[in-house]
Every structure is written in structure tokens, then in C-alpha cells.
Coordinates of C-alpha atoms in Angstrom, one line a residue:
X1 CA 15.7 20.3 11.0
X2 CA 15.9 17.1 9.0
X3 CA 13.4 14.9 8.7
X4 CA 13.7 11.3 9.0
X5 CA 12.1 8.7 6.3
X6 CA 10.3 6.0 8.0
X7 CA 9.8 2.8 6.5
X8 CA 7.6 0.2 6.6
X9 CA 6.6 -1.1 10.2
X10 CA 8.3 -4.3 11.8
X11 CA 6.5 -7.8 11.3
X12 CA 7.1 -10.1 14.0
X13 CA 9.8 -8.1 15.5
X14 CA 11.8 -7.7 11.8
X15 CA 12.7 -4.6 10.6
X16 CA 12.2 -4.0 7.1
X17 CA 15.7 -2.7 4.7
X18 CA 15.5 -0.7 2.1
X19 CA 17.6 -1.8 -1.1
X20 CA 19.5 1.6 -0.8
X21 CA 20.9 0.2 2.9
X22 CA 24.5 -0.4 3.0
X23 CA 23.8 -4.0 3.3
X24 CA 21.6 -4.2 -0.1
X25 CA 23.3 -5.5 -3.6
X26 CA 24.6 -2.3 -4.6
X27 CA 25.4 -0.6 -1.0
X28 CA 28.8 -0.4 -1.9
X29 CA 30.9 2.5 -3.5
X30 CA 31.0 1.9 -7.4
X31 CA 34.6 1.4 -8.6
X32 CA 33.9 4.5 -10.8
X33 CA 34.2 6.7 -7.8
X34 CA 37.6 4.8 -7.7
X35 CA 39.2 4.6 -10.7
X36 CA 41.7 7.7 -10.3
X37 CA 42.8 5.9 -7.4
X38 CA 43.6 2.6 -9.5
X39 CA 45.4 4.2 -12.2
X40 CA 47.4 5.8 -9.8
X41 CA 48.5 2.4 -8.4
X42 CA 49.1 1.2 -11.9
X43 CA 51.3 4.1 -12.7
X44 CA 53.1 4.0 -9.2
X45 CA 53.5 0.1 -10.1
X46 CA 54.9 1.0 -13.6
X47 CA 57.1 3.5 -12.3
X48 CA 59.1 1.1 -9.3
X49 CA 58.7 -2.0 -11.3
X50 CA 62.3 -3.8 -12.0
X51 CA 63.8 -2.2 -15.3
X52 CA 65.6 -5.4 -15.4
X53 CA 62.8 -7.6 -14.9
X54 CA 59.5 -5.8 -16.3
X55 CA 55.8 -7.2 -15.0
X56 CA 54.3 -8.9 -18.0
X57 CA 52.4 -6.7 -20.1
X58 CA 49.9 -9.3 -19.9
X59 CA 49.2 -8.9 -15.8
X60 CA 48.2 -5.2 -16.6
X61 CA 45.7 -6.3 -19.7
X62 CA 44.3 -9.1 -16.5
X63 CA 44.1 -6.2 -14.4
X64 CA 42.2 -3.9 -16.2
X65 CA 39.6 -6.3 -17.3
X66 CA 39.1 -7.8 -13.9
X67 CA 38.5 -4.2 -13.2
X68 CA 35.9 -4.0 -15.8
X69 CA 34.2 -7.1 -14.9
X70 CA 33.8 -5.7 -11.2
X71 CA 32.4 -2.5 -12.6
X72 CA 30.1 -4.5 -14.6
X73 CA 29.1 -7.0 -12.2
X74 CA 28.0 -4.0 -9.5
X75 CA 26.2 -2.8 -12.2
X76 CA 23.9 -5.9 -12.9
X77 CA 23.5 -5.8 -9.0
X78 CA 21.9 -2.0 -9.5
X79 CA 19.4 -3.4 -12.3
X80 CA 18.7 -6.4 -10.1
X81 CA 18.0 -3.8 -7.3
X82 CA 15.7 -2.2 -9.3
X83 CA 13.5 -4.6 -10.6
X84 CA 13.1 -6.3 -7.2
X85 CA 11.6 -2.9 -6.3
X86 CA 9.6 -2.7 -9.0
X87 CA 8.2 -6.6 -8.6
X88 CA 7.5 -5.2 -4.9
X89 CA 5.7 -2.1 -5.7
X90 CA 3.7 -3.9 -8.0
X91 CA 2.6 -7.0 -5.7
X92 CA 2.0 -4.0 -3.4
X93 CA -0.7 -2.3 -5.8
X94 CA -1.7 -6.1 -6.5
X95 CA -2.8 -6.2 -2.7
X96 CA -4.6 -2.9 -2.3
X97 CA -7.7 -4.8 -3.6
X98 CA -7.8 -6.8 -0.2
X99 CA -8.6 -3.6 1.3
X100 CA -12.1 -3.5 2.7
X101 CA -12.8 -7.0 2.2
X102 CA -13.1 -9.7 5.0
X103 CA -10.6 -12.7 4.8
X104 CA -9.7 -15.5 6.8
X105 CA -6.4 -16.2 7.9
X106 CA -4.1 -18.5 9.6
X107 CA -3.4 -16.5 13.4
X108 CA -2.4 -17.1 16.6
X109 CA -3.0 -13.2 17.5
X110 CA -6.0 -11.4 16.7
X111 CA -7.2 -7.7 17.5
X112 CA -9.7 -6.4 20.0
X113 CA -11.4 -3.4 19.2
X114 CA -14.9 -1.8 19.6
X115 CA -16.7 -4.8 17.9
X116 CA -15.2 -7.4 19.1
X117 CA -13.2 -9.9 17.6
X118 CA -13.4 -13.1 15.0
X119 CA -12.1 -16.4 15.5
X120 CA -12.0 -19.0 12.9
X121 CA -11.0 -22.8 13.7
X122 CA -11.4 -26.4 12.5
X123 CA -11.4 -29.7 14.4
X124 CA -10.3 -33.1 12.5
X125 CA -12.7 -35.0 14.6
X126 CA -15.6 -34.7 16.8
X127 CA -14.8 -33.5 20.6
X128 CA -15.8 -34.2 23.5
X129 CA -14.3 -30.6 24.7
X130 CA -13.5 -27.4 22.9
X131 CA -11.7 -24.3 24.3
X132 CA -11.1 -21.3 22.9
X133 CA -8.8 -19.6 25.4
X134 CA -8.0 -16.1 25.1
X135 CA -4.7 -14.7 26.5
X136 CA -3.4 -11.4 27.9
X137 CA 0.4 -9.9 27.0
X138 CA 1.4 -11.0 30.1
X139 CA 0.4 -15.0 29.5
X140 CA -2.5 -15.0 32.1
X141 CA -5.7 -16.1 30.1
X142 CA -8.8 -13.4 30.5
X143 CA -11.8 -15.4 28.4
X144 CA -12.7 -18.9 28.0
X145 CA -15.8 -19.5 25.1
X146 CA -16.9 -22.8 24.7
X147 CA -16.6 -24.4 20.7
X148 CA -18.2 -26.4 18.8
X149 CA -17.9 -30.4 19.6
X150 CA -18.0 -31.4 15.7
X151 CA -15.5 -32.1 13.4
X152 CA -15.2 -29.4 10.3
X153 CA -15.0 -25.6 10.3
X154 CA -16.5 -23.2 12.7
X155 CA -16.1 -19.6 13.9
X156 CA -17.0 -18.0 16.8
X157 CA -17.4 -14.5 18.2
X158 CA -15.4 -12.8 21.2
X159 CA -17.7 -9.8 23.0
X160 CA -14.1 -8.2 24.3
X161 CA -15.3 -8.9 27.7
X162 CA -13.0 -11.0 30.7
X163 CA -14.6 -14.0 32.6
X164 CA -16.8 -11.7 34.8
X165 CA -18.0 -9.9 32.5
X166 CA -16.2 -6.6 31.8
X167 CA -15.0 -4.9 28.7
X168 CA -11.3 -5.3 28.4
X169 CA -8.6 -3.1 26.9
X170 CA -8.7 -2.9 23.1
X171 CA -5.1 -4.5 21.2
X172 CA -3.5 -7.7 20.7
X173 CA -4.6 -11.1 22.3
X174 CA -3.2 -14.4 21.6
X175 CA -5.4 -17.1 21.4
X176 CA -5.5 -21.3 21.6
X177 CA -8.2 -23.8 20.6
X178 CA -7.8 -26.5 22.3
X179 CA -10.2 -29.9 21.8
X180 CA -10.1 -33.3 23.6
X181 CA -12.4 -36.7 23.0
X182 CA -14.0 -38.5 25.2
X183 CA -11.0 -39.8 26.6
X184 CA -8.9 -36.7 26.9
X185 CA -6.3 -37.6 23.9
X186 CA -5.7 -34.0 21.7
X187 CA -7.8 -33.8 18.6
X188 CA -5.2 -31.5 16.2
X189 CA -7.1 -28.2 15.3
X190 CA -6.5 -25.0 13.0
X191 CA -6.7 -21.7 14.1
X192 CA -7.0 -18.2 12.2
X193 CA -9.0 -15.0 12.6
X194 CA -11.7 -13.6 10.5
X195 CA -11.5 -9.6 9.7
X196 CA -11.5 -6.3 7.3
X197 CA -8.3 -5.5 6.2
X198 CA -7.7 -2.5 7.2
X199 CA -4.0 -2.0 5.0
X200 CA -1.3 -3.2 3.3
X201 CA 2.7 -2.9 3.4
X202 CA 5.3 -4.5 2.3
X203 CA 8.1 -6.1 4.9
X204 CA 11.5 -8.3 4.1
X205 CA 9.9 -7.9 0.1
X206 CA 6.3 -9.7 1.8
X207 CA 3.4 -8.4 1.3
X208 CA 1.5 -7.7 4.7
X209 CA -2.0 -7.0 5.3
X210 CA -3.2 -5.4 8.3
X211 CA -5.9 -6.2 10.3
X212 CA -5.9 -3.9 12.9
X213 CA -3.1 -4.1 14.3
X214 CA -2.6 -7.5 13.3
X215 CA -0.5 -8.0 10.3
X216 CA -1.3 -11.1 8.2
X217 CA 1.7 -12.0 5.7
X218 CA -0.3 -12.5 2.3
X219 CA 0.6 -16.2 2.2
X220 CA -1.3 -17.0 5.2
X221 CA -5.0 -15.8 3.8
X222 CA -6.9 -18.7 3.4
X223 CA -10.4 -17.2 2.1
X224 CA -11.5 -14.0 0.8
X225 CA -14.7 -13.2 1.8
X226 CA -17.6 -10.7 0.4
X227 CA -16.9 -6.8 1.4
X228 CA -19.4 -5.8 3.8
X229 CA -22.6 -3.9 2.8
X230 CA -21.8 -0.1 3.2
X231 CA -22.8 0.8 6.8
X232 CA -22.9 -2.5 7.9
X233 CA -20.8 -2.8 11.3

């Protein structure tokens, strides 16, 4: 039975393509695998050509080197190939030292499991109201936790538990922070999520880490944090 290769997972719904796809530089067939087939079309040419009225020797000279540049252009494409995967393999070992270690990172989705879950925000201004509303894969929102009212960074902690109280499923929740003044205009706010990484991939030549089941494109981290004290939960 033959087995499969898998690749990297999907980020956001994209799936990731390997360099050897058809679709990569150097997915086509090298014009070495073709050039019986083009010196028979020369010599067929050569042969039914007009005795009275011969093709310029010159057109076969511009042939052949245009030949020859194709063959040499494919092959830059192959070197180019190559070191693109070797400039992603190596931001790839580059990134196994976020492993372990707790960052902070711009989010909209962050991951529920046993412990809980960390949200980090900011507020440009003082509020008169913040919300941190927590919402379900169908859009309905389980958890409302009340922010801090001052301008500046904060984080806060989510116990996993719905409105009344009970534990809900571990996964994926979207989340909004949403603050208003004393007269109810928008103050603008950043949101992210605070958490171990648990992995590290690479997706569309990006380097992802994981948390959870959250993956966190490398150019959204915004602080790297201490790794926690061994048996620390």
C-alpha cells in the first residue's frame, strides 16, 4: 500500500505547496528530457525545407541557443528552488527556540484547554466599559469578563467556564474587547493571546507557531516571555 506524505497543516484555511508541486519554479519537464524530440524537428525541418530557397543558416544557430537559454534558465529556477528551501529549513530551526516559552501575540482566536486560557489587550484611553466577549464556532457569545477601565496594557484570565458557570468544551474561541467612555463613543483597543508554544511549522514559506491549536504566524509575536519554572502549570 502506498503511503501518502503529509505536509505541513493549513493556516487560515491555506494549504501549504511544496516546491516539487507542479505549480513550483521547476514543476515543469526539463527540455533535456526533450531534446531528441527537437533535433528531430530540426532534421525533419532540414529535410522539407525548399532546395531552392534554403532557411538561413542563421535561424538554426537562433534556435539552438534559444534552446540553450531555456535549458539554462529552468535551471537557475532549480537552484532558486533550492535555496528557498534551504532559507526555510533554516528560519524553521531558527524558531524551535520559541518552543516552551510564553509569548504574546496579536489574536482574534485563542485555545481553551484544561487551564484555561490568556487574553492580552490594550486600551488607548480610559473606559468607562470594558468587555471581553468570548464567542462560540457558531457566533453565539458563551462568556462575558469584565476589563480593566484604564488606558495601557492588561491581561486577563478566562476559567473555560459559560455565563452560568459550567466548564465548556476545550478548542478554538474567538474573542472581542470591546471599550466605550463615558459617553458610549468606541475607544480603539488591541487584542492578542498570551501562551506556551507548543510547535512550530512552516506554511506558504511562514514560519508558524502553534499554540494549541492556535497557529500564530511568527510576524505577529509581540513579546517573548520567561519559560515557565519546570512543573509550574
Amino acid at each position: 500500500m502506498d503511503t501518502a506524505v503529509q505536509g505541513p497543516a493549513p493556516v487560515n484555511g491555506v494549504t501549504y505547496k511544496n516546491t516539487s508541486d507542479s505549480g513550483s519554479l521547476t514543476g515543469g519537464t526539463s527540455l533535456n528530457s526533450t531534446f531528441d524530440m527537437f533535433l528531430k524537428l530540426l532534421t525533419t525541418q532540414l529535410k522539407n525545407q525548399d532546395p531552392l530557397n534554403p532557411t538561413d543558416n542563421n535561424e538554426f544557430v537562433n534556435q539552438l541557443t534559444q534552446f540553450s537559454q531555456t535549458e539554462a534558465a529552468l535551471n537557475t529556477n532549480t537552484k532558486l528552488d533550492s535555496l528557498i528551501a534551504l532559507q526555510g529549513n533554516s528560519q524553521l530551526s531558527s524558531a524551535l527556540g520559541y518552543v516552551g516559552n510564553v509569548i504574546k501575540a496579536d489574536s482574534i482566536v485563542l485555545n481553551l484547554d484544561d487551564s484555561g486560557a490568556d487574553i492580552a489587550y490594550a486600551l488607548t484611553g480610559n473606559s468607562a466599559k470594558t468587555e471581553i466577549k468570548i464567542i462560540d464556532a457558531t457566533g453565539k457569545t458563551v462568556r462575558v469578563l469584565n476589563g480593566s477601565l484604564t488606558a495601557g496594557q492588561h491581561e486577563i484570565h478566562w476559567d473555560g467556564n459559560d455565563e452560568s458557570g459550567n466548564p465548556l468544551e476545550k478548542g478554538l474561541y474567538g474573542f472581542a474587547v470591546v471599550a466605550t467612555d463615558s459617553d458610549d463613543k468606541v475607544i480603539q483597543t488591541a487584542q492578542g493571546i498570551k501562551g506556551t508554544v507548543t510547535g512550530v511549522q512552516m506554511s506558504n514559506g511562514t514560519v508558524v507557531l502553534n499554540l494549541g491549536e492556535v497557529e500564530i504566524p511568527l510576524e505577529n509575536v509581540q513579546a517573548v516571555l520567561q519559560k515557565p519554572a519546570s512543573g509550574s502549570s
